[in-house]
CSV table of N, CA and C and ligand atoms in Angstrom, one decimal:
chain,number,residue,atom,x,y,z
A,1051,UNK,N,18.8,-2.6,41.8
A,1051,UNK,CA,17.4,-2.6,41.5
A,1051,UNK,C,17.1,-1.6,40.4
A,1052,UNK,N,17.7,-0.2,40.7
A,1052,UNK,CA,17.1,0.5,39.6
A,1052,UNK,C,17.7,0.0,37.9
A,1053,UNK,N,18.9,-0.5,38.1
A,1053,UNK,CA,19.5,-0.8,36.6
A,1053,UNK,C,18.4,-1.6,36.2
A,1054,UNK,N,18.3,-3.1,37.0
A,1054,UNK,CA,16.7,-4.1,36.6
A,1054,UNK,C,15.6,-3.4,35.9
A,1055,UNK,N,15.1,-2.9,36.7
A,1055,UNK,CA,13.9,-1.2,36.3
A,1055,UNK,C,14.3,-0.7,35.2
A,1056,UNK,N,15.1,-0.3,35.2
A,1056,UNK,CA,15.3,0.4,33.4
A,1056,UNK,C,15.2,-0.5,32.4
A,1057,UNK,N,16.4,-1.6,33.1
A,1057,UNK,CA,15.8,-2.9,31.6
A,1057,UNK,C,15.0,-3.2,31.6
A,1058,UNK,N,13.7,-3.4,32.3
A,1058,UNK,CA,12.3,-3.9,32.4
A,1058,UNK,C,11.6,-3.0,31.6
A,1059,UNK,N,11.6,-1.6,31.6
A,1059,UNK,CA,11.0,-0.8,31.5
A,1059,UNK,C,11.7,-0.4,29.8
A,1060,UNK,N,13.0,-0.6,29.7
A,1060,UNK,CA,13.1,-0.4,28.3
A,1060,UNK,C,12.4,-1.8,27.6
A,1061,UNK,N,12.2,-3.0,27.6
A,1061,UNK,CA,12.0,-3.8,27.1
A,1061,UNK,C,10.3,-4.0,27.1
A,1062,UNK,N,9.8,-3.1,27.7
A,1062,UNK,CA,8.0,-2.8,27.6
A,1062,UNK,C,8.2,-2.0,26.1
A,1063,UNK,N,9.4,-0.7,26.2
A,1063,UNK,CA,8.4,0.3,25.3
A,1063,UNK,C,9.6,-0.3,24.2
A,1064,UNK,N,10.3,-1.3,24.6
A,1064,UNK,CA,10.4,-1.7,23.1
A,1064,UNK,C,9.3,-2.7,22.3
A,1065,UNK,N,9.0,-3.5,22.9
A,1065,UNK,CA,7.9,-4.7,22.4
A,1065,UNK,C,6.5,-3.3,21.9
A,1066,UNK,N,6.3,-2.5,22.8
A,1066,UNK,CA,5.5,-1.9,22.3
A,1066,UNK,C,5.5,-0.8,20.8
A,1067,UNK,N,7.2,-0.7,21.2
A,1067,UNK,CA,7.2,0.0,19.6
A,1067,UNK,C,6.7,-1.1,18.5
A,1068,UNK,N,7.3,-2.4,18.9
A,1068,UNK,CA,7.2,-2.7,17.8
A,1068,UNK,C,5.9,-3.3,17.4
A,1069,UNK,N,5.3,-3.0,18.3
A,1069,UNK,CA,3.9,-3.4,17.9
A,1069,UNK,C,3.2,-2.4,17.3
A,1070,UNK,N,3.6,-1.3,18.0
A,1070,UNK,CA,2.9,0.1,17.2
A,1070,UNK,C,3.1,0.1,15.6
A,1071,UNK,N,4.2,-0.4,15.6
A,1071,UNK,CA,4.2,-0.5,14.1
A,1071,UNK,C,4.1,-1.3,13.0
A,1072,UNK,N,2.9,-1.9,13.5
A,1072,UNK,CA,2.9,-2.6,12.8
A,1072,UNK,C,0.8,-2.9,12.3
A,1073,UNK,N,0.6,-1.8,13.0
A,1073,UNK,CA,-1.2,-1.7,13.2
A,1073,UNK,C,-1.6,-0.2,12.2
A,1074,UNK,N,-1.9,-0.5,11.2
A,1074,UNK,CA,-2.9,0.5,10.7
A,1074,UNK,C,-3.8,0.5,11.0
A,1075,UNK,N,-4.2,1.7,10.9
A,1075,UNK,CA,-5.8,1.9,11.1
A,1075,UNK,C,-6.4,2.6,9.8
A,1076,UNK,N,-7.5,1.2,9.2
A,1076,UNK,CA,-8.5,1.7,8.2
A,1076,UNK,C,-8.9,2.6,7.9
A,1077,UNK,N,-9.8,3.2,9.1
A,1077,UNK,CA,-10.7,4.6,9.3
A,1077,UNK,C,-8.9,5.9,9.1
A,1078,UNK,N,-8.2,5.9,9.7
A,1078,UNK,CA,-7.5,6.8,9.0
A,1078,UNK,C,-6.6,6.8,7.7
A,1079,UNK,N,-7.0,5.6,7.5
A,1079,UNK,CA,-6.3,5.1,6.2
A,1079,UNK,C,-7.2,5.6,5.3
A,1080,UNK,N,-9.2,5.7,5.2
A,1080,UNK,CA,-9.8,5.9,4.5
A,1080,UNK,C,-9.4,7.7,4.1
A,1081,UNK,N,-9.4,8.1,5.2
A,1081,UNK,CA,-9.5,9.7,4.7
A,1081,UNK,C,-8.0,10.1,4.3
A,1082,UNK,N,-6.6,9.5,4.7
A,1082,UNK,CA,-5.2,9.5,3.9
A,1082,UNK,C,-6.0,9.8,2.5
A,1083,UNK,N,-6.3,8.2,1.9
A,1083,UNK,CA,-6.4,8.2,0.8
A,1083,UNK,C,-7.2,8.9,-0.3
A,1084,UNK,N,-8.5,9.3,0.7
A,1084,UNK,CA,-8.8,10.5,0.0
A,1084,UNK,C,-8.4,11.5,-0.2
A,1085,UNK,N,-7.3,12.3,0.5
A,1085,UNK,CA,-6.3,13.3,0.3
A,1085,UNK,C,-5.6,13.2,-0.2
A,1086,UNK,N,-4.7,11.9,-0.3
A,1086,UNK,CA,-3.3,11.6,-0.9
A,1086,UNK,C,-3.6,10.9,-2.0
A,1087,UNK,N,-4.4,10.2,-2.7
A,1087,UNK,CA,-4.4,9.2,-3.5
A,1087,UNK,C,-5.2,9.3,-4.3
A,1088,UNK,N,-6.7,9.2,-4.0
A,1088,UNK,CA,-7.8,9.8,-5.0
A,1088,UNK,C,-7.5,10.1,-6.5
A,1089,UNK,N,-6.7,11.4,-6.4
A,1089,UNK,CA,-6.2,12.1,-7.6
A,1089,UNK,C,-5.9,11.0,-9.2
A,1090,UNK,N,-5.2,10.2,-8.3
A,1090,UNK,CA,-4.9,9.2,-9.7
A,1090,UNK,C,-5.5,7.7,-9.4
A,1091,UNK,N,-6.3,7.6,-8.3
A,1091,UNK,CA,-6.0,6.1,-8.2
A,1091,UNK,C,-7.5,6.1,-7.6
A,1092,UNK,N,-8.4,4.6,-8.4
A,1092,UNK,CA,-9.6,4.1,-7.1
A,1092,UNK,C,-9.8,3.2,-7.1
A,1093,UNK,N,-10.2,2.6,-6.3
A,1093,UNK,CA,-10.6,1.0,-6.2
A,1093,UNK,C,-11.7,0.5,-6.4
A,1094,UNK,N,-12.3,-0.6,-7.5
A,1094,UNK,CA,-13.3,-0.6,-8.4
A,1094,UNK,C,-13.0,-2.1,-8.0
A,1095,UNK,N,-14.0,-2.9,-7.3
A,1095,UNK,CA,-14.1,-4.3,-7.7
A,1095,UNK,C,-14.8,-5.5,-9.0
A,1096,UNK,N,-14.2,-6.3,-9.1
A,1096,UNK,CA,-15.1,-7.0,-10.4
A,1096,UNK,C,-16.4,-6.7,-10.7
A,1097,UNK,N,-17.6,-6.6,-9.8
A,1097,UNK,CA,-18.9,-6.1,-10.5
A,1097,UNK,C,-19.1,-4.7,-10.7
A,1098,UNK,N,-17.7,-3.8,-10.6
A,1098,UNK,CA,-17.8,-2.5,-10.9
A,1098,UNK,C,-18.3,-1.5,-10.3
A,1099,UNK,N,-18.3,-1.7,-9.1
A,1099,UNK,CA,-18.4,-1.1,-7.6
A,1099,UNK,C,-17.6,0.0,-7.0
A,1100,UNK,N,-17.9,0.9,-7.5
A,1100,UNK,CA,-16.6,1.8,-7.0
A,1100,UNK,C,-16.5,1.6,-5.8
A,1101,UNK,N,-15.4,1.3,-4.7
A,1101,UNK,CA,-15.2,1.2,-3.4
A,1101,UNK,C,-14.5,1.9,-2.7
A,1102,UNK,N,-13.5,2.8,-3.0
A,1102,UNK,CA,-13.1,4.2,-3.0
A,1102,UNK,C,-12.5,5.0,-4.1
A,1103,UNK,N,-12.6,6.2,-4.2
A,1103,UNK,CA,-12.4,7.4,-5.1
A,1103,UNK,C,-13.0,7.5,-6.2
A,1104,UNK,N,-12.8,7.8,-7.4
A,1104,UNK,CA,-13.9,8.4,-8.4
A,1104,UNK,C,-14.2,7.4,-9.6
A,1105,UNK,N,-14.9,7.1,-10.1
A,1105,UNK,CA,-15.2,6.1,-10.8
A,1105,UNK,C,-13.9,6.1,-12.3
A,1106,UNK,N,-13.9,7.5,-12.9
A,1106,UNK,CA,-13.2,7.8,-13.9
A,1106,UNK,C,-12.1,8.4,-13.9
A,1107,UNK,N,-11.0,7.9,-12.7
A,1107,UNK,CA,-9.9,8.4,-12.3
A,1107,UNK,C,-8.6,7.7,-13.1
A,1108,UNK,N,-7.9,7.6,-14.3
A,1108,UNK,CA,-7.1,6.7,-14.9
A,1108,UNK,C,-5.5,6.8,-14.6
A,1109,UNK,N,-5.4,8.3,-13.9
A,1109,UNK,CA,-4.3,8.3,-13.9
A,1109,UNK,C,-2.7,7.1,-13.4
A,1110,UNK,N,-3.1,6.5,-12.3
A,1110,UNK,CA,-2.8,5.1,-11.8
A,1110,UNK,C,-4.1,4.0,-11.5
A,1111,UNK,N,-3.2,3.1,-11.6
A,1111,UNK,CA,-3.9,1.4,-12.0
A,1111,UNK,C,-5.2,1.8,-10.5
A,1112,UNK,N,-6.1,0.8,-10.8
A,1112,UNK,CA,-7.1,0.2,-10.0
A,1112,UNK,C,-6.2,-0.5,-8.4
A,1113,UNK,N,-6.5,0.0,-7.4
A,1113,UNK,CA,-6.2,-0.7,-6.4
A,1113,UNK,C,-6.7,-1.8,-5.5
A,1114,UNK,N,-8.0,-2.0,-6.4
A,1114,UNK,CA,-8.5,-3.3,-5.7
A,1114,UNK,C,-7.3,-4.5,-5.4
A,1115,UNK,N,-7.9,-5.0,-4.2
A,1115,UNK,CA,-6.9,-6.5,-4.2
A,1115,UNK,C,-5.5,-6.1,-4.5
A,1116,UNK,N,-5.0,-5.5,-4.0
A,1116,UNK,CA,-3.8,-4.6,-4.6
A,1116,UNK,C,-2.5,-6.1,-3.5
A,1117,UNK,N,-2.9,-5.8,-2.8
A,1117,UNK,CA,-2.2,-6.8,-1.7
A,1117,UNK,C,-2.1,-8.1,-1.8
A,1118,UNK,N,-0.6,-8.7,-2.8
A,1118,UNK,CA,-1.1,-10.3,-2.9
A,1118,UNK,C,-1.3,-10.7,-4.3
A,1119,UNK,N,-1.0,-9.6,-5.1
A,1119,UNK,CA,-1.2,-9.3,-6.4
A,1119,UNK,C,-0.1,-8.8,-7.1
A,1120,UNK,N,0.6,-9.4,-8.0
A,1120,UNK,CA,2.0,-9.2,-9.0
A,1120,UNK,C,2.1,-7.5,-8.6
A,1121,UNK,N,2.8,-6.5,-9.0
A,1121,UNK,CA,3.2,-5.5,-9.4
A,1121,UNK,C,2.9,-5.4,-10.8
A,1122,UNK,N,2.2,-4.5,-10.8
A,1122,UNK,CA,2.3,-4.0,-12.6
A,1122,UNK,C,1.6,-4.6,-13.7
A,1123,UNK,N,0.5,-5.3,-13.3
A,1123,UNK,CA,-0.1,-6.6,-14.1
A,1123,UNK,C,-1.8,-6.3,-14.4
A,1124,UNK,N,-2.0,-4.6,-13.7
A,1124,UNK,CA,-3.9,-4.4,-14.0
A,1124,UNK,C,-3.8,-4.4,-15.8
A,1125,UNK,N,-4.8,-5.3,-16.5
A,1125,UNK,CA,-5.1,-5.2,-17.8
A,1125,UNK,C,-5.4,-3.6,-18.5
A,1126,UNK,N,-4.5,-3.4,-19.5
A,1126,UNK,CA,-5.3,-1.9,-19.6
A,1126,UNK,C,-4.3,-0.9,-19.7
A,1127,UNK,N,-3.6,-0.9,-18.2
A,1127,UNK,CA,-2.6,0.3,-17.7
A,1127,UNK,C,-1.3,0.2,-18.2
A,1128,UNK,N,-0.8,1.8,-18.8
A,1128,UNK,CA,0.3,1.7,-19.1
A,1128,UNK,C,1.2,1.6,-18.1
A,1129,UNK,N,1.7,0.9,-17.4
A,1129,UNK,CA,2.9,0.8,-16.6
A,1129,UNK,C,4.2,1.4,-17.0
A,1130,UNK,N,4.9,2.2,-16.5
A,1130,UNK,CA,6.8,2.1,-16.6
A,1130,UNK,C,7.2,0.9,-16.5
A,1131,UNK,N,8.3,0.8,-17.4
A,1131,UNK,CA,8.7,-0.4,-17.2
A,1131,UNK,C,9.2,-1.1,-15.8
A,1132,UNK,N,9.9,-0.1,-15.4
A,1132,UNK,CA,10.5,-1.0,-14.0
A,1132,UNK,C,9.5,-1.4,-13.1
A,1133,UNK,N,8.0,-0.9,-13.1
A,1133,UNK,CA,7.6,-1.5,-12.2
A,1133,UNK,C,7.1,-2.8,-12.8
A,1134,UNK,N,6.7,-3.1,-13.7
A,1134,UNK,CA,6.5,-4.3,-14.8
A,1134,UNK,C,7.7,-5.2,-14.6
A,1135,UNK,N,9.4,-4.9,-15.0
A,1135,UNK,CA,10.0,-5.5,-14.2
A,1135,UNK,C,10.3,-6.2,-13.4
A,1136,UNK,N,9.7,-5.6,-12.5
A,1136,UNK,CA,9.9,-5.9,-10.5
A,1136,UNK,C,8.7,-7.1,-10.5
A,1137,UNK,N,7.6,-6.8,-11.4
A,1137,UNK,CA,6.4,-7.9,-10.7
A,1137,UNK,C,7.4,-8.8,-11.9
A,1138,UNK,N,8.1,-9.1,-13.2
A,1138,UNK,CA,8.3,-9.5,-13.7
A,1138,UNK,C,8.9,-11.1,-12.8
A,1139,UNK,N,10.1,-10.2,-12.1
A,1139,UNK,CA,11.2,-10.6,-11.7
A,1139,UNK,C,10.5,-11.2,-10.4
A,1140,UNK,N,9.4,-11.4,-9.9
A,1140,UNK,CA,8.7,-11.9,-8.6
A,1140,UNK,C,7.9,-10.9,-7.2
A,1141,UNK,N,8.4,-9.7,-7.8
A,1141,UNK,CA,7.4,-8.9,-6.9
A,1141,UNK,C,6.0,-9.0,-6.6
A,1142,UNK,N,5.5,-9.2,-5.5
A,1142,UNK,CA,3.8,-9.6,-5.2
A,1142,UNK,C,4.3,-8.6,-4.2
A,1143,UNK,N,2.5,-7.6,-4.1
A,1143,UNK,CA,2.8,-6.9,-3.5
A,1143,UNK,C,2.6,-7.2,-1.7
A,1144,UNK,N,3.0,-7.1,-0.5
A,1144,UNK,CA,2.8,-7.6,0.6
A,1144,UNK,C,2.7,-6.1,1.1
A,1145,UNK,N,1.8,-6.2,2.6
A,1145,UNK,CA,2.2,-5.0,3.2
A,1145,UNK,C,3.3,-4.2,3.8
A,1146,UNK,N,4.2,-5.4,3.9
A,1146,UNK,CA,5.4,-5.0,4.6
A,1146,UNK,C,6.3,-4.2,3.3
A,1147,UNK,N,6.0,-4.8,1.8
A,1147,UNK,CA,6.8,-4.1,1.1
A,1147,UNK,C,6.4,-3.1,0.8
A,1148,UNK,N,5.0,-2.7,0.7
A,1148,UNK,CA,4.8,-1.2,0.2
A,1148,UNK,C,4.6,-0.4,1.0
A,1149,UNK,N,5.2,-0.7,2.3
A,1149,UNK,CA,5.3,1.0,2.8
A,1149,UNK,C,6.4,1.5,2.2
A,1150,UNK,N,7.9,0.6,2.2
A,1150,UNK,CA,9.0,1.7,1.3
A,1150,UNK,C,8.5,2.1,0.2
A,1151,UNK,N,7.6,1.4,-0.7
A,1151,UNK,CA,7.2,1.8,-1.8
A,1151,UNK,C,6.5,3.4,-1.9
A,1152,UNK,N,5.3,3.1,-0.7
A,1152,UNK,CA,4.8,4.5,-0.8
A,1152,UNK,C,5.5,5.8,-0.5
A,1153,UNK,N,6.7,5.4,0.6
A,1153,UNK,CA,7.4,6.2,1.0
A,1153,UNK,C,8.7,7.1,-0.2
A,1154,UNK,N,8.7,5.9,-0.5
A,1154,UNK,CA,9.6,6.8,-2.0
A,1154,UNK,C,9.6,5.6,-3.1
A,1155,UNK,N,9.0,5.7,-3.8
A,1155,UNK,CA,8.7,4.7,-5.0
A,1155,UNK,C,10.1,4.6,-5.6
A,1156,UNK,N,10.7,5.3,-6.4
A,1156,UNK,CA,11.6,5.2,-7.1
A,1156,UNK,C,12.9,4.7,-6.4
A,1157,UNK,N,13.0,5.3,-5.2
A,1157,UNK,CA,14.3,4.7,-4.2
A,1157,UNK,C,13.7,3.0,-4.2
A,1158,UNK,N,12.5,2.7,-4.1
A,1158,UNK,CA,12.2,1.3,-3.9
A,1158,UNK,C,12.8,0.8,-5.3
A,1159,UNK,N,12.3,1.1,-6.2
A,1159,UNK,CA,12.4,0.4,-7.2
A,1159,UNK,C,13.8,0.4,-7.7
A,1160,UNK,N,14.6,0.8,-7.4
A,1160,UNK,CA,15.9,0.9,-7.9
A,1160,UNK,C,16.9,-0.3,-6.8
A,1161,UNK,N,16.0,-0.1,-5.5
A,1161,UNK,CA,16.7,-1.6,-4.9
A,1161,UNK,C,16.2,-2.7,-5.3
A,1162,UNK,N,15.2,-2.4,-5.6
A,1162,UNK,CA,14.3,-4.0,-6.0
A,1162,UNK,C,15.4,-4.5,-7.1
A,1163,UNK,N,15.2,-3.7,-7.9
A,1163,UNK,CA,16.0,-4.5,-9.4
A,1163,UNK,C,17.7,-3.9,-9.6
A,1164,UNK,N,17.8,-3.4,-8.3
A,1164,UNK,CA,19.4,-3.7,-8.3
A,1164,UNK,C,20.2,-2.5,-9.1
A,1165,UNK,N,19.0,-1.3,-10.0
A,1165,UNK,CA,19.6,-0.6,-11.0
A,1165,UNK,C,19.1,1.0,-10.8
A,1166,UNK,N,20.0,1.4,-10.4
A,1166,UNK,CA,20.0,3.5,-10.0
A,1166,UNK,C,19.3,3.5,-11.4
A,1167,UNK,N,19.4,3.5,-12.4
A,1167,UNK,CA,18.3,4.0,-13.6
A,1167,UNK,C,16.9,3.5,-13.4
A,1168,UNK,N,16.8,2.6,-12.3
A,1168,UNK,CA,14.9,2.4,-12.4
A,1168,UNK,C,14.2,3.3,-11.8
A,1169,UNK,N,12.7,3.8,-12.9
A,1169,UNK,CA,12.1,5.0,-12.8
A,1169,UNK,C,10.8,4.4,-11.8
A,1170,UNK,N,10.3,5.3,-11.0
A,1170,UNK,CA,8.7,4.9,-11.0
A,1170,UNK,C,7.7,5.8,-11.9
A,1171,UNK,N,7.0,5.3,-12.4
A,1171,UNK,CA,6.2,6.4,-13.1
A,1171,UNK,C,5.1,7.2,-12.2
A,1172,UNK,N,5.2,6.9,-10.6
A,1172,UNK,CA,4.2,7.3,-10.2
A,1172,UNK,C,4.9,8.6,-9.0
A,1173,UNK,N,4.3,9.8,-9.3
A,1173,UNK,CA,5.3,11.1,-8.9
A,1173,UNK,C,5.0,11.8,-7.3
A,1174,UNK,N,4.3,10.6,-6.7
A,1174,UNK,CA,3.8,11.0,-5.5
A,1174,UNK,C,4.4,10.2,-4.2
A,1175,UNK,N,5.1,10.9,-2.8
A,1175,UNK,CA,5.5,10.4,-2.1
A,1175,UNK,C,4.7,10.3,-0.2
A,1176,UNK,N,4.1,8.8,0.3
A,1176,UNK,CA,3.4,9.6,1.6
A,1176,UNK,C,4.5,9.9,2.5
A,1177,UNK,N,4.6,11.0,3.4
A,1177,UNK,CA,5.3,11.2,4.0
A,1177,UNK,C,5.4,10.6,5.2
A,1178,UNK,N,5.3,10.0,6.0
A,1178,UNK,CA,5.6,9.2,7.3
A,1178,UNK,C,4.7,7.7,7.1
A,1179,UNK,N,5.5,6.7,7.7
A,1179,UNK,CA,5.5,5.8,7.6
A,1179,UNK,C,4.1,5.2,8.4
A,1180,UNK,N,3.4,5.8,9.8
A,1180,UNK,CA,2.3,5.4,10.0
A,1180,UNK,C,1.0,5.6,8.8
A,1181,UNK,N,1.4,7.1,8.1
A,1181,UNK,CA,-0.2,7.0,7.3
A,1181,UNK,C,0.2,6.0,5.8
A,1182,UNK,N,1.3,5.6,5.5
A,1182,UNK,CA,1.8,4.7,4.6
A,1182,UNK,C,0.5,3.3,5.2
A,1183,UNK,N,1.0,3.1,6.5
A,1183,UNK,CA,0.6,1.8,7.3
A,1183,UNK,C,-1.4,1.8,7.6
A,1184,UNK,N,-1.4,3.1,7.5
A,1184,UNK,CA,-2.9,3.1,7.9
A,1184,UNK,C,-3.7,2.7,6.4
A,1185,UNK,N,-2.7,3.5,4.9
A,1185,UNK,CA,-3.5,3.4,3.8
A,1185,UNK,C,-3.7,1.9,3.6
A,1186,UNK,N,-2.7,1.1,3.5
A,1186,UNK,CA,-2.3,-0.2,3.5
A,1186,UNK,C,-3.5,-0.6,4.0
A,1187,UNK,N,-4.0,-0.6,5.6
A,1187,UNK,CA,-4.9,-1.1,6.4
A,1187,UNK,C,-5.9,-0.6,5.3
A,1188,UNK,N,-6.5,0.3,5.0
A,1188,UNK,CA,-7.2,0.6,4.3
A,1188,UNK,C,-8.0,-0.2,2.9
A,1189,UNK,N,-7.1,-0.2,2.5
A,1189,UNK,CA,-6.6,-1.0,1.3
A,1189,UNK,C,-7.0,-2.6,1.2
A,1190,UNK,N,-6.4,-3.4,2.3
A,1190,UNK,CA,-6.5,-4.5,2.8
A,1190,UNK,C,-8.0,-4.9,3.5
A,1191,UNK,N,-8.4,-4.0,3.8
A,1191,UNK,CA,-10.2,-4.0,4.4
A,1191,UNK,C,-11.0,-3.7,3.3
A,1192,UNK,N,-10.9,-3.3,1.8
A,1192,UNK,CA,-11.6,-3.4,0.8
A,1192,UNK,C,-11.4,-4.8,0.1
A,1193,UNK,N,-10.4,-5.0,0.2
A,1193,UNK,CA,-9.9,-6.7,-0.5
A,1193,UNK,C,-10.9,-7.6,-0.4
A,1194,UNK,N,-11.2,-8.7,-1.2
A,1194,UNK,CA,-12.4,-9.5,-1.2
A,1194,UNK,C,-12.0,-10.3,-0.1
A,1195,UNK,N,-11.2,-11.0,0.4
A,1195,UNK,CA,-11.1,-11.5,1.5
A,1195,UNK,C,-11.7,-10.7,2.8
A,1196,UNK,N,-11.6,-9.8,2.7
A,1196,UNK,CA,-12.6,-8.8,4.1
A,1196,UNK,C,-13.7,-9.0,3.9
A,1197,UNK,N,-14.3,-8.6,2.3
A,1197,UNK,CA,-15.8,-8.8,1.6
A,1197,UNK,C,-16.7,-10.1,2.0
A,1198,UNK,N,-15.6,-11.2,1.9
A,1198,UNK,CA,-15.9,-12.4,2.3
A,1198,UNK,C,-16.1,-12.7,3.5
A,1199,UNK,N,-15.5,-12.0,4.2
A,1199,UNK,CA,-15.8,-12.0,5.8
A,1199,UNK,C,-17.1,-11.5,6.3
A,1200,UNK,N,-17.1,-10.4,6.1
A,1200,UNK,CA,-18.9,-9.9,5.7
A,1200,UNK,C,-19.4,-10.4,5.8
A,1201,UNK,N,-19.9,-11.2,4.1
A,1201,UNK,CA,-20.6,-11.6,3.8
A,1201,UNK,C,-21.0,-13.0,5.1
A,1202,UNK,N,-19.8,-13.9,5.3
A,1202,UNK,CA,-20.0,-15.0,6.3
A,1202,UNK,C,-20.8,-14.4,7.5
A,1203,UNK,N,-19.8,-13.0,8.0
A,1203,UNK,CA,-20.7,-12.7,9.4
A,1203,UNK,C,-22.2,-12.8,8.7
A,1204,UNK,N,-22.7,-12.1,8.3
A,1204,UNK,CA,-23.8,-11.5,8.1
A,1204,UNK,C,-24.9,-12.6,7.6
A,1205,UNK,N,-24.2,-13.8,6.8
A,1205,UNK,CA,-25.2,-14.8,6.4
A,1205,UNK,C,-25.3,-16.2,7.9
A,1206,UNK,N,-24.7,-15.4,8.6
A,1206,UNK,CA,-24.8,-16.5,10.2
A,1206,UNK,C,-25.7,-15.2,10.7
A,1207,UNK,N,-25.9,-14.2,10.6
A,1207,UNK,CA,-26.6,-13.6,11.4
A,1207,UNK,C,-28.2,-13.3,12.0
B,444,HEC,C1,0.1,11.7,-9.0
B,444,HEC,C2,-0.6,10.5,-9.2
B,444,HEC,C3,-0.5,9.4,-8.1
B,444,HEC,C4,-0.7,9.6,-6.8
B,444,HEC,C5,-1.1,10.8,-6.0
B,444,HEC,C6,-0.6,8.3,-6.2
B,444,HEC,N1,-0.2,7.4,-7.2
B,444,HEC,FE1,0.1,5.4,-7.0
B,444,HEC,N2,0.6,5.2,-8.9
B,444,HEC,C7,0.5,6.2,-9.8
B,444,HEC,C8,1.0,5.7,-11.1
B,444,HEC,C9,1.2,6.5,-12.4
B,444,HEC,C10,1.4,4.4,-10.9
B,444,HEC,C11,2.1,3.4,-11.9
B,444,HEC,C12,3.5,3.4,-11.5
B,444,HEC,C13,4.5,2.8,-12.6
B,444,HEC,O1,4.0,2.4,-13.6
B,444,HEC,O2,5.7,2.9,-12.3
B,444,HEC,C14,1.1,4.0,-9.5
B,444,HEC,C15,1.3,2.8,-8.9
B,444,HEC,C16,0.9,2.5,-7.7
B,444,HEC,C17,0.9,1.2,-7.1
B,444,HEC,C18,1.4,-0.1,-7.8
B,444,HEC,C19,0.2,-0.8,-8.4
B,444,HEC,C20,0.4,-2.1,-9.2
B,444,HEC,O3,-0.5,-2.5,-9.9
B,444,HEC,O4,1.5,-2.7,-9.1
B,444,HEC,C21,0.5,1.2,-5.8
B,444,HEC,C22,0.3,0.1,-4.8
B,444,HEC,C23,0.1,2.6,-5.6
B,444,HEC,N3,0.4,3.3,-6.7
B,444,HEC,C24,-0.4,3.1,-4.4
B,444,HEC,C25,-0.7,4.5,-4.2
B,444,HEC,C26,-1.3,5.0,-3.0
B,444,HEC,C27,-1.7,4.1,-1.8
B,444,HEC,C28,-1.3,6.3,-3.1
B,444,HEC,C29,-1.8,7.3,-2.0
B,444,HEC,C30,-0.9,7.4,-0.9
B,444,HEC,C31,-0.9,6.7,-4.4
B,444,HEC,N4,-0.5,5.5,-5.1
B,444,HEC,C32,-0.8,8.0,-4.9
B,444,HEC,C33,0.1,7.5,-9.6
B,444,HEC,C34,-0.2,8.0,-8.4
């Protein structure tokens, strides 16, 4: 009986890991990004809405809609090449891929395209993989598909 028990009991906090990991949270994804990200990066939708960080921030691309969107392709921005590359070669960004990204950009990018000399041009790394997960969540709840959701609740309301 107790061996049963243990496997029951491992097979709870396994299903639960892997649930854990797989849930951002927005709200601490919002203030991550104001500490970690801000600096070079904000999210500005088409009518020019700043939606997070500073209106005149250039140092990295615009993160609107970031999710679901080539790599490397905001009009404007100088990109490094490898990340231009990577969306070249089929990269769209998904949430599952850019937590390694945020976690070490350059390690990502060098598996993506197969080549130890691919650079990222972006010099910042988040350190643990939940607030990678929460920015993402973040990120994904500015996206016009969230917007649109909104807007539906709100025009039934
Ligand atoms: C020190 C400045 C800096 C910080 C801090 C920074 N980034 Fe970046 N980020 C960049 C630059 C520069 C690029 C362009 C990278 C390239 O061209 O290789 C970039 C690219 C990206 C991309 C790819 C965008 C695209 O259009 O393909 C994503 C996603 C991203 N950053 C997310 C984040 C998030 C989320 C944070 C906060 C955790 C963050 N970055 C923090 C400078 C930064």
């Amino acid at each position: 009986m107790k061996i049963l028990n243990t496997t029951a009991l491992g097979a709870i906090a396994f299903s639960f890991a892997a649930f854990a990991a797989h849930a951002g949270d927005p709200e601490a994804g919002a203030s991550a990004f104001t500490s970690q990200c801000q600096n070079c990066h904000n999210v500005i939708n088409e009518a020019g809405d700043v939606l997070a960080g500073r209106p005149n921030v250039r140092t990295g691309p615009n993160l609107y809609s970031v999710i679901g969107r080539q790599a490397g392709i905001i009009d404007g921005f100088r990109y490094g090449a490898s990340l231009v590359e990577a969306g070249e070669a089929g990269l769209v960004w998904t949430e599952e891929d850019m937590v390694p990204y945020l976690l070490d950009p350059n390690t990502y990018l060098r598996e993506a395209l197969d080549d130890r000399r691919a650079r990222s041009q972006m010099s910042f790394r988040v350190r643990d993989e939940d607030t990678a997960r929460d920015i993402i969540a973040f990120l994904v709840s500015l996206a016009p598909e969230a917007e649109d959701e909104e807007d539906e609740a709100a025009a039934t309301n």
